Structures are given as structure tokens and as C-alpha cells.
CSV table of C-alpha atoms in Angstrom, one decimal:
chain,number,residue,atom,x,y,z
S,1,MET,CA,0.0,0.0,0.0
S,2,GLY,CA,1.5,3.3,-1.1
S,3,ARG,CA,1.7,6.5,0.9
S,4,VAL,CA,-1.2,8.2,-0.7
S,5,SER,CA,-3.5,5.2,-0.2
S,6,LYS,CA,-2.5,5.0,3.5
S,7,GLU,CA,-3.2,8.7,4.0
S,8,ILE,CA,-6.7,8.4,2.4
S,9,THR,CA,-7.5,5.3,4.4
S,10,GLY,CA,-6.5,7.0,7.6
S,11,GLN,CA,-8.5,10.1,6.8
S,12,VAL,CA,-11.6,8.1,6.0
S,13,ILE,CA,-11.4,6.0,9.2
S,14,SER,CA,-10.7,9.1,11.3
S,15,PHE,CA,-13.7,10.9,9.7
S,16,ILE,CA,-15.9,8.0,10.7
S,17,GLY,CA,-14.5,8.1,14.2
S,18,LEU,CA,-15.2,11.9,14.4
S,19,ILE,CA,-18.9,11.3,13.4
S,20,GLY,CA,-19.2,8.7,16.1
S,21,LEU,CA,-17.6,11.1,18.6
S,22,SER,CA,-20.1,13.8,17.7
S,23,VAL,CA,-23.0,11.4,18.0
S,24,SER,CA,-21.9,10.2,21.4
S,25,CYS,CA,-21.7,13.8,22.6
S,26,GLY,CA,-25.1,14.8,21.3
S,27,ILE,CA,-27.5,12.0,22.0
S,28,PRO,CA,-29.0,11.9,25.6
S,29,MET,CA,-28.3,8.2,26.1
S,30,TRP,CA,-25.4,8.0,28.5
S,31,ARG,CA,-27.6,6.4,31.1
S,32,VAL,CA,-30.9,4.7,30.8
S,33,THR,CA,-33.4,4.1,33.7
S,34,SER,CA,-36.4,1.8,33.2
S,35,PHE,CA,-39.3,2.2,35.6
S,36,ILE,CA,-42.2,-0.1,35.5
S,37,GLY,CA,-45.0,0.4,38.1
S,38,ALA,CA,-47.8,-1.8,39.1
S,39,ASN,CA,-49.5,-1.2,35.8
S,40,ILE,CA,-47.8,-1.4,32.4
S,41,VAL,CA,-49.5,1.9,31.6
S,42,THR,CA,-47.3,3.7,34.1
S,43,ALA,CA,-44.0,2.5,32.5
S,44,GLN,CA,-41.5,5.1,31.5
S,45,VAL,CA,-37.9,5.3,30.3
S,46,VAL,CA,-35.5,8.0,31.5
S,47,TRP,CA,-32.5,8.9,29.4
S,48,ASP,CA,-29.7,11.0,30.8
S,49,GLY,CA,-27.3,12.8,28.5
S,50,LEU,CA,-24.6,15.5,28.7
S,51,TRP,CA,-26.9,18.2,27.5
S,52,MET,CA,-30.5,17.1,28.1
S,53,ASN,CA,-32.7,14.5,29.9
S,54,CYS,CA,-35.6,12.8,28.2
S,55,VAL,CA,-38.5,10.8,29.5
S,56,MET,CA,-40.5,8.5,27.3
S,57,GLN,CA,-43.9,7.3,28.4
S,58,SER,CA,-45.4,4.0,27.5
S,59,THR,CA,-47.9,5.9,25.4
S,60,GLY,CA,-45.1,7.0,23.0
S,61,GLN,CA,-44.9,10.6,24.2
S,62,MET,CA,-41.4,12.0,24.9
S,63,GLN,CA,-40.5,15.0,26.9
S,64,CYS,CA,-37.0,16.4,26.9
S,65,SER,CA,-35.5,19.2,29.1
S,66,LEU,CA,-32.1,20.9,28.7
S,67,ASN,CA,-29.6,20.8,31.5
S,68,ASP,CA,-29.3,24.5,32.2
S,69,SER,CA,-26.9,24.1,35.1
S,70,VAL,CA,-23.8,22.0,35.1
S,71,MET,CA,-24.1,21.5,38.8
S,72,ARG,CA,-27.2,19.3,38.3
S,73,LEU,CA,-25.1,16.7,36.6
S,74,SER,CA,-23.1,14.1,38.4
S,75,ARG,CA,-19.3,14.5,38.5
S,76,ASP,CA,-18.6,12.0,35.8
S,77,LEU,CA,-21.0,13.7,33.4
S,78,GLN,CA,-19.6,17.1,34.3
S,79,ALA,CA,-16.1,15.9,33.4
S,80,ALA,CA,-17.4,14.1,30.3
S,81,ARG,CA,-19.0,17.3,29.0
S,82,ALA,CA,-15.6,19.1,29.1
S,83,LEU,CA,-13.5,16.2,27.9
S,84,VAL,CA,-15.7,15.3,25.0
S,85,ILE,CA,-15.7,18.9,23.7
S,86,ILE,CA,-11.9,19.0,23.9
S,87,ALA,CA,-11.8,15.7,22.1
S,88,ILE,CA,-13.9,17.1,19.3
S,89,VAL,CA,-11.7,20.1,18.9
S,90,PHE,CA,-8.5,18.1,18.9
S,91,GLY,CA,-9.9,15.6,16.4
S,92,PHE,CA,-11.2,18.2,14.0
S,93,ILE,CA,-7.9,20.2,14.1
S,94,GLY,CA,-5.9,17.0,13.5
S,95,PHE,CA,-8.2,15.9,10.7
S,96,ILE,CA,-7.7,19.3,8.9
S,97,ILE,CA,-3.9,19.2,9.4
S,98,THR,CA,-3.7,15.8,7.7
S,99,PHE,CA,-5.2,17.4,4.5
S,100,ILE,CA,-2.6,20.2,4.7
S,101,GLY,CA,0.3,17.8,4.8
S,102,ALA,CA,-1.2,15.2,2.4
S,103,LYS,CA,1.1,14.2,-0.5
S,104,CYS,CA,-1.6,14.9,-3.1
S,105,THR,CA,-1.9,18.5,-2.0
S,106,GLY,CA,0.5,21.4,-2.8
S,107,CYS,CA,0.2,23.4,0.4
S,108,ILE,CA,3.7,22.3,1.4
S,109,LYS,CA,6.5,21.8,-1.0
S,110,ARG,CA,9.0,19.6,0.8
S,111,ASN,CA,8.1,15.9,1.3
S,112,THR,CA,9.8,15.7,4.7
S,113,SER,CA,7.7,18.7,5.9
S,114,LYS,CA,4.5,17.1,4.6
S,115,ALA,CA,5.3,13.9,6.5
S,116,LYS,CA,5.9,15.7,9.7
S,117,VAL,CA,2.6,17.6,9.4
S,118,VAL,CA,0.6,14.4,8.7
S,119,ILE,CA,2.3,12.8,11.8
S,120,ILE,CA,1.2,15.7,13.9
S,121,GLY,CA,-2.4,15.4,12.7
S,122,GLY,CA,-2.4,11.7,13.4
S,123,CYS,CA,-1.1,12.3,17.0
S,124,LEU,CA,-3.9,14.9,17.6
S,125,ILE,CA,-6.4,12.3,16.5
S,126,ILE,CA,-4.9,9.7,18.9
S,127,VAL,CA,-5.1,12.3,21.7
S,128,SER,CA,-8.8,12.9,20.8
S,129,ALA,CA,-9.5,9.2,21.1
S,130,ILE,CA,-7.8,9.1,24.6
S,131,LEU,CA,-9.8,12.1,25.7
S,132,LEU,CA,-13.0,10.3,24.6
S,133,LEU,CA,-12.1,7.1,26.3
S,134,ILE,CA,-11.6,8.6,29.7
S,135,PRO,CA,-15.2,9.9,30.3
S,136,VAL,CA,-16.8,6.9,28.6
S,137,CYS,CA,-15.0,4.5,30.9
S,138,TRP,CA,-15.5,6.7,33.9
S,139,SER,CA,-19.3,7.0,33.4
S,140,ALA,CA,-19.6,3.3,32.7
S,141,ALA,CA,-17.7,2.4,35.9
S,142,ILE,CA,-20.0,4.6,38.0
S,143,THR,CA,-23.1,3.3,36.3
S,144,ILE,CA,-22.1,-0.3,36.9
S,145,SER,CA,-21.1,0.3,40.6
S,146,ASP,CA,-24.4,2.1,41.3
S,147,PHE,CA,-26.4,-0.7,39.7
S,148,GLU,CA,-24.7,-3.4,41.8
S,149,SER,CA,-24.8,-1.4,45.0
S,150,PRO,CA,-27.4,-2.7,47.5
S,151,LEU,CA,-28.1,0.8,48.7
S,152,THR,CA,-29.5,1.9,45.4
S,153,ILE,CA,-33.3,1.7,45.1
S,154,GLU,CA,-34.6,-0.7,42.4
S,155,THR,CA,-36.4,2.1,40.6
S,156,GLN,CA,-33.3,4.3,40.4
S,157,LYS,CA,-30.9,1.7,39.0
S,158,ARG,CA,-29.5,2.8,35.7
S,159,GLU,CA,-28.0,0.9,32.8
S,160,LEU,CA,-25.4,1.8,30.2
S,161,GLY,CA,-26.8,3.8,27.3
S,162,ALA,CA,-26.1,3.7,23.6
S,163,ALA,CA,-23.8,6.7,23.9
S,164,ILE,CA,-21.3,4.6,26.0
S,165,TYR,CA,-21.1,1.9,23.3
S,166,ILE,CA,-20.8,4.4,20.5
S,167,GLY,CA,-18.0,6.1,22.4
S,168,TRP,CA,-16.1,2.9,22.8
S,169,GLY,CA,-16.5,2.1,19.1
S,170,SER,CA,-15.5,5.7,18.1
S,171,THR,CA,-12.4,5.5,20.4
S,172,ALA,CA,-11.2,2.3,18.6
S,173,ILE,CA,-11.8,3.8,15.2
S,174,LEU,CA,-10.0,7.0,16.0
S,175,LEU,CA,-7.0,5.1,17.3
S,176,ILE,CA,-6.8,3.0,14.2
S,177,GLY,CA,-7.1,6.1,12.0
S,178,GLY,CA,-4.5,8.0,14.0
S,179,ILE,CA,-2.0,5.1,14.0
S,180,ILE,CA,-2.4,4.7,10.2
S,181,LEU,CA,-1.7,8.4,9.6
S,182,THR,CA,1.3,8.5,11.9
S,183,THR,CA,2.9,5.4,10.3
S,184,SER,CA,1.9,6.2,6.6
S,185,CYS,CA,4.8,8.6,5.8
S,186,PRO,CA,7.7,8.7,8.2
S,187,PRO,CA,10.2,11.5,7.3
S,188,GLN,CA,13.1,10.0,5.4
S,189,LYS,CA,16.7,11.3,5.6
S,190,PRO,CA,18.6,12.0,2.4
S,191,MET,CA,20.3,8.8,1.2
S,192,TYR,CA,23.7,8.7,-0.5
S,193,GLY,CA,25.1,5.9,-2.5
S,194,TYR,CA,23.3,2.8,-3.6
S,195,PRO,CA,20.2,1.6,-1.8
S,196,GLY,CA,20.6,-1.6,0.1
S,197,TYR,CA,24.3,-1.1,0.8
S,198,PRO,CA,25.7,0.3,4.1
S,199,PRO,CA,27.3,3.7,3.9
S,200,ALA,CA,31.1,4.0,3.8
S,201,PRO,CA,32.8,4.2,7.2
S,202,MET,CA,33.7,7.6,8.4
S,203,TYR,CA,37.2,8.0,9.9
S,204,PRO,CA,38.0,11.0,12.2
S,205,TYR,CA,40.5,13.4,10.8
S,206,SER,CA,43.5,14.4,13.0
S,207,ALA,CA,46.1,16.9,12.0
S,208,PRO,CA,49.8,15.8,11.8
S,209,VAL,CA,51.8,16.2,15.0
S,210,ASN,CA,54.8,17.8,13.3
S,211,PRO,CA,53.6,19.4,10.1
S,212,ALA,CA,56.3,19.7,7.5
S,213,VAL,CA,57.2,23.1,6.0
S,214,TYR,CA,57.1,23.0,2.2
S,215,GLY,CA,59.0,25.4,0.0
S,216,PRO,CA,60.0,25.6,-3.7
S,217,VAL,CA,62.9,23.3,-4.6
S,218,TYR,CA,64.7,23.8,-7.9
S,219,ALA,CA,66.7,20.8,-9.2
S,220,PRO,CA,68.5,20.8,-12.5
S,221,LEU,CA,67.8,18.1,-15.0
S,222,SER,CA,70.2,15.1,-15.2
S,223,SER,CA,71.2,15.9,-18.8
S,224,ARG,CA,71.7,19.6,-18.4
S,225,SER,CA,73.9,21.7,-16.2
S,226,TYR,CA,72.6,24.7,-14.4
S,227,THR,CA,74.7,27.7,-13.5
S,228,GLY,CA,73.9,30.7,-11.3
S,229,SER,CA,74.4,33.1,-14.2
S,230,GLY,CA,71.5,31.6,-16.2
S,231,THR,CA,73.7,30.4,-19.1
S,232,TYR,CA,73.2,27.0,-20.7
S,233,VAL,CA,76.2,24.7,-21.3
S,234,PRO,CA,75.6,21.6,-23.4
S,235,SER,CA,76.9,18.3,-22.1
S,236,LYS,CA,78.5,17.5,-25.5
S,237,PRO,CA,80.7,19.7,-27.7
S,238,TYR,CA,79.0,21.3,-30.6
S,239,ALA,CA,80.4,20.4,-34.0
S,240,VAL,CA,80.0,22.4,-37.2
S,241,PRO,CA,78.0,20.4,-39.8
S,242,PRO,CA,79.9,19.3,-43.0
S,243,THR,CA,79.5,21.3,-46.2
S,244,TYR,CA,77.7,19.8,-49.2
S,245,THR,CA,78.5,20.4,-52.8
S,246,VAL,CA,75.7,20.8,-55.3
S,247,ARG,CA,75.8,18.4,-58.2
S,248,GLN,CA,75.6,19.9,-61.7
């Protein structure tokens, strides 16, 4: 799988995880309470969410009310509201950054810089998944402990809602997408020589202990004699060439 295909795969998976994160934040189904009275007509279902609470009657009517005050929520839901919002912000920023550093775009010229930007975006998506996992597990642990506690009234026992399961699934999807993005294009260092062969060993350079002093040296040739006056004396005596007579 090439670099471009890995980036597209990671972006698609991360986008699906962001959708699940947004759905988990919006729907009022973090906790579900089922109350059935003496008559089936009095049955009702209570849904608790981060932003609103809903009550559904057995007749099919539903009434929802917004949580105007944060203090009305339990501690885990108060922390979940803040952490989920931060997770959405981190995930959205990381998702946009991956498009800026994608290889198929021209926002950044150097390939090494593109790879680093994509890795940063993938790390932000992984952080978003961790920020979502913390409130989901916290709320699930408190719901289960209250359900199993003998001090809790039977009509007030709550169960895990759909938002908890969606949050767990979105966390896994975001982790997969972030890991794919961080490992799709690691920055490569410039390579010299032939691929597959180790580089040549590097030896440290040390200056000579007693550096020699070099100067011009003039040596006469072996077949010629050199005098200080600059005159040239041949090694053999010079003879006059014989005269030739022209034939008639």
C-alpha cells in the first residue's frame, strides 16, 4: 500500500470516528433508567445525557429538558462534557492538518515537511481518542457500581446507554485512523550511495603532529647543467656540420 492510499485510508477512518464522537456527545443516552409500576401503563424510560434529559412514556410521548446548570449533573458527566468537547476540537484540528500535509496537495513543497505535518495530525487524532475514552469508561464504571450497589433503590438503578457503546467504538476507530496516519509517511533522511548497501565508514581526521614546511625546490635536469648566471652549457661539444656540394 502506497503513501497516498494509506493517507486516504487513515483520513476516512478518522472521519468515521469523528462522526461517532459527535453522535456520542449529542444523544441523551449516557444512562438509561427503566421504571415499571404496578400497571404497564405507568411504565416510562428516562434517558440521561450530557446536554438534556428525556422521559418517554409507555404511550409513546417523549419530553426532553435541557440541563441549564452543570451542577445538576453528576461528577462524571460534568467531566465528560468538558473532555468530549476538547476531544472534538483536537480531532477536528488533527483531521484538517492531515489534509494540509497530504502528499496529493500542494500546500507544502518539501516531502519531509509534509510527512511531519501528517504525523502531527495523526497524533492529535490519537489524543482525541484518549480524551473520549476517559469519560466513557468513567461513566460506565460509576453506572455499573451504582447498579450493583445494594443501597440503590430498584427504581433508580441505571444501565449503560447507547452513547457509551458508541463512544467505545469511536475510540477504537479514532485510534486505528491515527495510527495509520502516523505510520503512513515517516520522514526520510537523504540517502547517498546505492540503496541496500551500508554507507562508507567515516574516519575521524586528525592533524599531523609535526607538520612539514614545504617550499619551492629547484633541481637541475640530469642531462643539463645549471649555473647561477643563467647560461646554458651543453653536455656534448657542438660540431659544425659538414658542407655539401651541389651536383651539376
